[in-house]
Amino acid sequence: MSSTSHNGSEAGHNTSPQPVLLQALEGHQGAIYDLCLTSNGDLVSAGGDGLLVLWAKSGQGWTNQGKAVAKAAAPLFTVCTNEGGMLAGTGDGGILSLAPGGEWEIKPAHPGGTYVVTPEATGGADGQWRTWPDGQALAHLAGRVRCSLSTDEGTFVGTSEGTIHHIASGAETAAHEGAVRAMVMWPGKSALASVGGDGRLCIWRTTAEGKLESVLTEDAHKGAVYRMVVSPDGRWVGTCSRDKSIALWNADTLALETRIVRPHWQGHTRSINAMVWSGNGTLATAGDDGRILIWGFSR
């Protein structure tokens, strides 16, 4: 893999994928903190207004009118699909569970905030990593649990202390200055990637003992990086940041292909907190400006 800096061509170059703004979805009263897709392609957003909003799939995009399917008293920080329904983490430490039929309830989980929700486990401000439905705490970590990744080598959890923990072995890797905010398995490589509060993208080699060995560190953004997602075809990895930009990285070379930021494109005006790829290759992004922007890419 080669290394580039965040000062790469922000307007792209002739062979880079060129972003095209296809849609702007509005409806939340405040920041949007997470996005996910349902099994039939509907888009779901979780907001600081406590609303869980479903945007029905329409053609190659989504309807401009979202439907609120649940409302918590506290902000919703994370959302995922679960057996036809949805799970969301609340700012006051609960787990919001939405059934396929539309009924929903909130149960306590992590005092101080639930920041990571998967169908199997959750993590939060109390530093605990809990499995469900029994609620057993598999680990009590220093700092807040901010992200997780399940791999063939087991589950890795990132915390606000900048550490990546391997749950099964207890191995710890000092990864970022600031919180670890997202992790993925890098497409086409036997490597784990992480992003964090220091604006860096780090590539790691995994070991059988759960320890991570540094392969490469990239200055990816000028502010904290909040999300990292792999395109459906595995060719691109997207990152988004507090610096109001979206970066698209070549998965094979790690070259910065495109950076979506004002004034080159009509992007977000505030921190970008969430992103998700659709099956047709469009990219949905959302952030503190309360908008969901849908991007297509041409060459």
Short mmCIF file of N, CA and C in Angstrom, two decimals, residues 18-120:
data_model
loop_
_atom_site.label_atom_id
_atom_site.label_comp_id
_atom_site.label_asym_id
_atom_site.label_seq_id
_atom_site.Cartn_x
_atom_site.Cartn_y
_atom_site.Cartn_z
N GLN A 18 -15.95 10.92 -9.77
CA GLN A 18 -16.41 12.29 -9.55
C GLN A 18 -17.79 12.27 -8.89
N PRO A 19 -17.93 12.89 -7.71
CA PRO A 19 -19.20 12.85 -7.00
C PRO A 19 -20.28 13.70 -7.66
N VAL A 20 -21.50 13.20 -7.61
CA VAL A 20 -22.67 13.91 -8.11
C VAL A 20 -23.72 13.87 -7.01
N LEU A 21 -24.17 15.04 -6.55
CA LEU A 21 -25.19 15.09 -5.51
C LEU A 21 -26.55 14.76 -6.12
N LEU A 22 -27.13 13.64 -5.71
CA LEU A 22 -28.38 13.16 -6.28
C LEU A 22 -29.61 13.60 -5.50
N GLN A 23 -29.50 13.63 -4.17
CA GLN A 23 -30.64 13.97 -3.32
C GLN A 23 -30.15 14.63 -2.04
N ALA A 24 -31.03 15.43 -1.44
CA ALA A 24 -30.82 15.96 -0.10
C ALA A 24 -32.10 15.71 0.69
N LEU A 25 -32.01 14.89 1.72
CA LEU A 25 -33.18 14.53 2.53
C LEU A 25 -33.14 15.32 3.83
N GLU A 26 -34.27 15.93 4.18
CA GLU A 26 -34.34 16.74 5.39
C GLU A 26 -35.58 16.37 6.18
N GLY A 27 -35.50 16.52 7.51
CA GLY A 27 -36.62 16.21 8.37
C GLY A 27 -36.25 16.18 9.84
N HIS A 28 -35.01 15.83 10.15
CA HIS A 28 -34.57 15.82 11.55
C HIS A 28 -34.42 17.25 12.08
N GLN A 29 -34.72 17.41 13.35
CA GLN A 29 -34.53 18.69 14.02
C GLN A 29 -33.22 18.63 14.81
N GLY A 30 -32.12 18.77 14.11
CA GLY A 30 -30.82 18.68 14.75
C GLY A 30 -29.93 17.66 14.08
N ALA A 31 -28.85 17.31 14.75
CA ALA A 31 -27.83 16.44 14.18
C ALA A 31 -28.35 15.03 13.91
N ILE A 32 -27.76 14.39 12.90
CA ILE A 32 -27.98 12.97 12.61
C ILE A 32 -26.69 12.25 12.96
N TYR A 33 -26.81 11.17 13.75
CA TYR A 33 -25.63 10.49 14.26
C TYR A 33 -25.34 9.14 13.62
N ASP A 34 -26.34 8.52 12.98
CA ASP A 34 -26.05 7.23 12.36
C ASP A 34 -27.06 6.94 11.25
N LEU A 35 -26.64 6.07 10.33
CA LEU A 35 -27.45 5.61 9.21
C LEU A 35 -27.29 4.11 9.06
N CYS A 36 -28.32 3.45 8.55
CA CYS A 36 -28.20 2.05 8.16
C CYS A 36 -29.24 1.76 7.08
N LEU A 37 -29.10 0.62 6.43
CA LEU A 37 -30.04 0.17 5.41
C LEU A 37 -30.77 -1.07 5.90
N THR A 38 -32.07 -1.16 5.59
CA THR A 38 -32.82 -2.37 5.89
C THR A 38 -32.57 -3.41 4.80
N SER A 39 -33.08 -4.61 5.01
CA SER A 39 -32.86 -5.69 4.04
C SER A 39 -33.49 -5.40 2.69
N ASN A 40 -34.54 -4.58 2.65
CA ASN A 40 -35.17 -4.24 1.36
C ASN A 40 -34.69 -2.91 0.81
N GLY A 41 -33.64 -2.33 1.40
CA GLY A 41 -33.03 -1.13 0.85
C GLY A 41 -33.54 0.18 1.37
N ASP A 42 -34.46 0.17 2.34
CA ASP A 42 -34.89 1.42 2.94
C ASP A 42 -33.74 2.00 3.77
N LEU A 43 -33.70 3.33 3.86
CA LEU A 43 -32.67 4.02 4.62
C LEU A 43 -33.23 4.42 5.98
N VAL A 44 -32.44 4.23 7.03
CA VAL A 44 -32.86 4.56 8.39
C VAL A 44 -31.85 5.53 9.00
N SER A 45 -32.35 6.59 9.64
CA SER A 45 -31.48 7.57 10.28
C SER A 45 -31.82 7.70 11.76
N ALA A 46 -30.78 7.93 12.57
CA ALA A 46 -30.94 8.11 14.01
C ALA A 46 -30.42 9.49 14.37
N GLY A 47 -31.22 10.28 15.10
CA GLY A 47 -30.87 11.67 15.30
C GLY A 47 -30.79 12.13 16.73
N GLY A 48 -30.20 13.31 16.89
CA GLY A 48 -30.11 13.95 18.19
C GLY A 48 -31.46 14.37 18.73
N ASP A 49 -32.47 14.42 17.86
CA ASP A 49 -33.84 14.72 18.28
C ASP A 49 -34.56 13.51 18.84
N GLY A 50 -33.86 12.37 18.95
CA GLY A 50 -34.46 11.15 19.47
C GLY A 50 -35.27 10.37 18.47
N LEU A 51 -35.33 10.85 17.23
CA LEU A 51 -36.16 10.21 16.22
C LEU A 51 -35.40 9.14 15.44
N LEU A 52 -36.08 8.03 15.23
CA LEU A 52 -35.64 7.00 14.31
C LEU A 52 -36.53 7.14 13.08
N VAL A 53 -35.93 7.49 11.94
CA VAL A 53 -36.70 7.85 10.75
C VAL A 53 -36.38 6.88 9.62
N LEU A 54 -37.44 6.40 8.96
CA LEU A 54 -37.30 5.49 7.82
C LEU A 54 -37.62 6.25 6.54
N TRP A 55 -36.69 6.15 5.58
CA TRP A 55 -36.84 6.76 4.26
C TRP A 55 -37.02 5.62 3.27
N ALA A 56 -38.23 5.46 2.75
CA ALA A 56 -38.54 4.31 1.89
C ALA A 56 -37.79 4.39 0.57
N LYS A 57 -37.33 3.24 0.11
CA LYS A 57 -36.64 3.17 -1.17
C LYS A 57 -37.59 3.56 -2.28
N SER A 58 -37.09 4.37 -3.22
CA SER A 58 -37.90 4.83 -4.34
C SER A 58 -37.02 4.92 -5.58
N GLY A 59 -37.17 3.96 -6.49
CA GLY A 59 -36.32 3.92 -7.68
C GLY A 59 -34.88 3.68 -7.29
N GLN A 60 -33.98 4.54 -7.78
CA GLN A 60 -32.57 4.43 -7.43
C GLN A 60 -32.21 5.22 -6.17
N GLY A 61 -33.22 5.87 -5.56
CA GLY A 61 -32.96 6.66 -4.37
C GLY A 61 -33.97 6.36 -3.28
N TRP A 62 -34.36 7.39 -2.53
CA TRP A 62 -35.30 7.24 -1.44
C TRP A 62 -36.32 8.37 -1.48
N THR A 63 -37.48 8.12 -0.90
CA THR A 63 -38.52 9.13 -0.86
C THR A 63 -38.03 10.35 -0.08
N ASN A 64 -38.48 11.54 -0.48
CA ASN A 64 -38.07 12.77 0.19
C ASN A 64 -38.79 12.98 1.52
N GLN A 65 -39.80 12.17 1.79
CA GLN A 65 -40.58 12.31 3.02
C GLN A 65 -40.28 11.14 3.93
N GLY A 66 -39.55 11.38 5.02
CA GLY A 66 -39.24 10.32 5.96
C GLY A 66 -40.39 10.06 6.91
N LYS A 67 -40.42 8.85 7.48
CA LYS A 67 -41.45 8.47 8.44
C LYS A 67 -40.80 8.16 9.78
N ALA A 68 -41.20 8.89 10.82
CA ALA A 68 -40.69 8.61 12.16
C ALA A 68 -41.31 7.32 12.67
N VAL A 69 -40.47 6.33 12.98
CA VAL A 69 -40.98 5.03 13.42
C VAL A 69 -40.80 4.82 14.92
N ALA A 70 -40.03 5.69 15.57
CA ALA A 70 -39.87 5.63 17.03
C ALA A 70 -39.28 6.96 17.49
N LYS A 71 -39.53 7.29 18.77
CA LYS A 71 -38.96 8.52 19.34
C LYS A 71 -38.56 8.29 20.78
N ALA A 72 -37.28 8.49 21.05
CA ALA A 72 -36.76 8.38 22.41
C ALA A 72 -36.68 9.77 23.04
N ALA A 73 -36.61 9.80 24.36
CA ALA A 73 -36.50 11.08 25.06
C ALA A 73 -35.09 11.65 24.96
N ALA A 74 -34.12 10.78 24.68
CA ALA A 74 -32.72 11.19 24.56
C ALA A 74 -32.25 11.03 23.12
N PRO A 75 -31.12 11.62 22.77
CA PRO A 75 -30.58 11.43 21.41
C PRO A 75 -30.34 9.96 21.09
N LEU A 76 -30.44 9.62 19.81
CA LEU A 76 -30.08 8.29 19.33
C LEU A 76 -28.72 8.37 18.66
N PHE A 77 -27.76 7.58 19.15
CA PHE A 77 -26.39 7.66 18.67
C PHE A 77 -26.03 6.61 17.63
N THR A 78 -26.75 5.50 17.60
CA THR A 78 -26.38 4.40 16.72
C THR A 78 -27.61 3.59 16.37
N VAL A 79 -27.61 2.95 15.20
CA VAL A 79 -28.75 2.13 14.77
C VAL A 79 -28.25 0.99 13.91
N CYS A 80 -28.92 -0.17 14.02
CA CYS A 80 -28.63 -1.31 13.15
C CYS A 80 -29.91 -2.10 12.95
N THR A 81 -29.95 -2.93 11.92
CA THR A 81 -31.10 -3.79 11.68
C THR A 81 -30.96 -5.06 12.51
N ASN A 82 -32.12 -5.68 12.81
CA ASN A 82 -32.12 -6.88 13.64
C ASN A 82 -33.37 -7.70 13.38
N GLU A 83 -33.23 -8.81 12.65
CA GLU A 83 -34.33 -9.76 12.42
C GLU A 83 -35.59 -9.06 11.94
N GLY A 84 -35.46 -8.21 10.95
CA GLY A 84 -36.61 -7.51 10.39
C GLY A 84 -36.98 -6.24 11.12
N GLY A 85 -36.40 -6.02 12.29
CA GLY A 85 -36.64 -4.80 13.04
C GLY A 85 -35.38 -3.98 13.13
N MET A 86 -35.28 -3.17 14.19
CA MET A 86 -34.11 -2.31 14.36
C MET A 86 -33.74 -2.19 15.83
N LEU A 87 -32.47 -1.91 16.08
CA LEU A 87 -31.96 -1.61 17.40
C LEU A 87 -31.25 -0.26 17.35
N ALA A 88 -31.42 0.54 18.39
CA ALA A 88 -30.75 1.84 18.45
C ALA A 88 -30.26 2.10 19.86
N GLY A 89 -29.14 2.80 19.98
CA GLY A 89 -28.59 3.16 21.28
C GLY A 89 -28.95 4.58 21.65
N THR A 90 -29.36 4.80 22.89
CA THR A 90 -29.82 6.11 23.33
C THR A 90 -28.77 6.82 24.18
N GLY A 91 -28.87 8.15 24.20
CA GLY A 91 -27.92 8.96 24.94
C GLY A 91 -28.03 8.82 26.44
N ASP A 92 -29.15 8.28 26.94
CA ASP A 92 -29.28 8.06 28.37
C ASP A 92 -29.04 6.60 28.75
N GLY A 93 -28.42 5.83 27.84
CA GLY A 93 -27.97 4.48 28.19
C GLY A 93 -28.91 3.35 27.86
N GLY A 94 -29.93 3.60 27.07
CA GLY A 94 -30.87 2.54 26.74
C GLY A 94 -30.62 1.89 25.40
N ILE A 95 -31.34 0.80 25.16
CA ILE A 95 -31.40 0.16 23.85
C ILE A 95 -32.85 0.23 23.38
N LEU A 96 -33.07 0.93 22.28
CA LEU A 96 -34.40 1.00 21.68
C LEU A 96 -34.54 -0.17 20.72
N SER A 97 -35.56 -0.99 20.94
CA SER A 97 -35.81 -2.16 20.10
C SER A 97 -37.12 -1.96 19.35
N LEU A 98 -37.05 -1.95 18.02
CA LEU A 98 -38.22 -1.78 17.16
C LEU A 98 -38.53 -3.11 16.50
N ALA A 99 -39.73 -3.65 16.76
CA ALA A 99 -40.14 -4.93 16.19
C ALA A 99 -40.59 -4.74 14.74
N PRO A 100 -40.58 -5.83 13.94
CA PRO A 100 -41.02 -5.72 12.54
C PRO A 100 -42.43 -5.15 12.40
N GLY A 101 -43.29 -5.39 13.39
CA GLY A 101 -44.65 -4.89 13.33
C GLY A 101 -44.80 -3.42 13.70
N GLY A 102 -43.73 -2.79 14.14
CA GLY A 102 -43.78 -1.38 14.47
C GLY A 102 -43.77 -1.06 15.95
N GLU A 103 -43.98 -2.07 16.82
CA GLU A 103 -43.95 -1.82 18.25
C GLU A 103 -42.50 -1.59 18.70
N TRP A 104 -42.32 -0.70 19.67
CA TRP A 104 -40.96 -0.46 20.14
C TRP A 104 -40.94 -0.25 21.65
N GLU A 105 -39.78 -0.53 22.23
CA GLU A 105 -39.57 -0.34 23.66
C GLU A 105 -38.11 0.02 23.91
N ILE A 106 -37.84 0.58 25.07
CA ILE A 106 -36.48 0.94 25.45
C ILE A 106 -36.14 0.26 26.77
N LYS A 107 -34.99 -0.44 26.79
CA LYS A 107 -34.52 -1.10 28.00
C LYS A 107 -33.17 -0.52 28.40
N PRO A 108 -32.89 -0.45 29.71
CA PRO A 108 -31.60 0.08 30.16
C PRO A 108 -30.45 -0.86 29.81
N ALA A 109 -29.28 -0.28 29.53
CA ALA A 109 -28.14 -1.12 29.16
C ALA A 109 -26.82 -0.56 29.68
N HIS A 110 -26.52 0.71 29.36
CA HIS A 110 -25.21 1.29 29.67
C HIS A 110 -25.39 2.69 30.26
N PRO A 111 -25.31 2.84 31.58
CA PRO A 111 -25.46 4.17 32.19
C PRO A 111 -24.51 5.18 31.56
N GLY A 112 -25.08 6.32 31.17
CA GLY A 112 -24.28 7.37 30.56
C GLY A 112 -24.35 7.42 29.06
N GLY A 113 -24.86 6.37 28.43
CA GLY A 113 -25.00 6.38 26.97
C GLY A 113 -24.65 5.04 26.35
N THR A 114 -25.45 4.63 25.36
CA THR A 114 -25.18 3.42 24.58
C THR A 114 -24.69 3.87 23.21
N TYR A 115 -23.42 3.58 22.90
CA TYR A 115 -22.78 4.12 21.70
C TYR A 115 -22.59 3.09 20.59
N VAL A 116 -22.61 1.81 20.95
CA VAL A 116 -22.43 0.75 19.96
C VAL A 116 -23.54 -0.28 20.15
N VAL A 117 -24.24 -0.59 19.07
CA VAL A 117 -25.30 -1.59 19.11
C VAL A 117 -25.13 -2.53 17.92
N THR A 118 -25.06 -3.83 18.20
CA THR A 118 -25.11 -4.87 17.18
C THR A 118 -26.18 -5.86 17.61
N PRO A 119 -26.64 -6.75 16.73
CA PRO A 119 -27.64 -7.73 17.15
C PRO A 119 -27.16 -8.64 18.28
N GLU A 120 -25.84 -8.79 18.42
CA GLU A 120 -25.30 -9.71 19.42
C GLU A 120 -24.81 -9.03 20.68
#
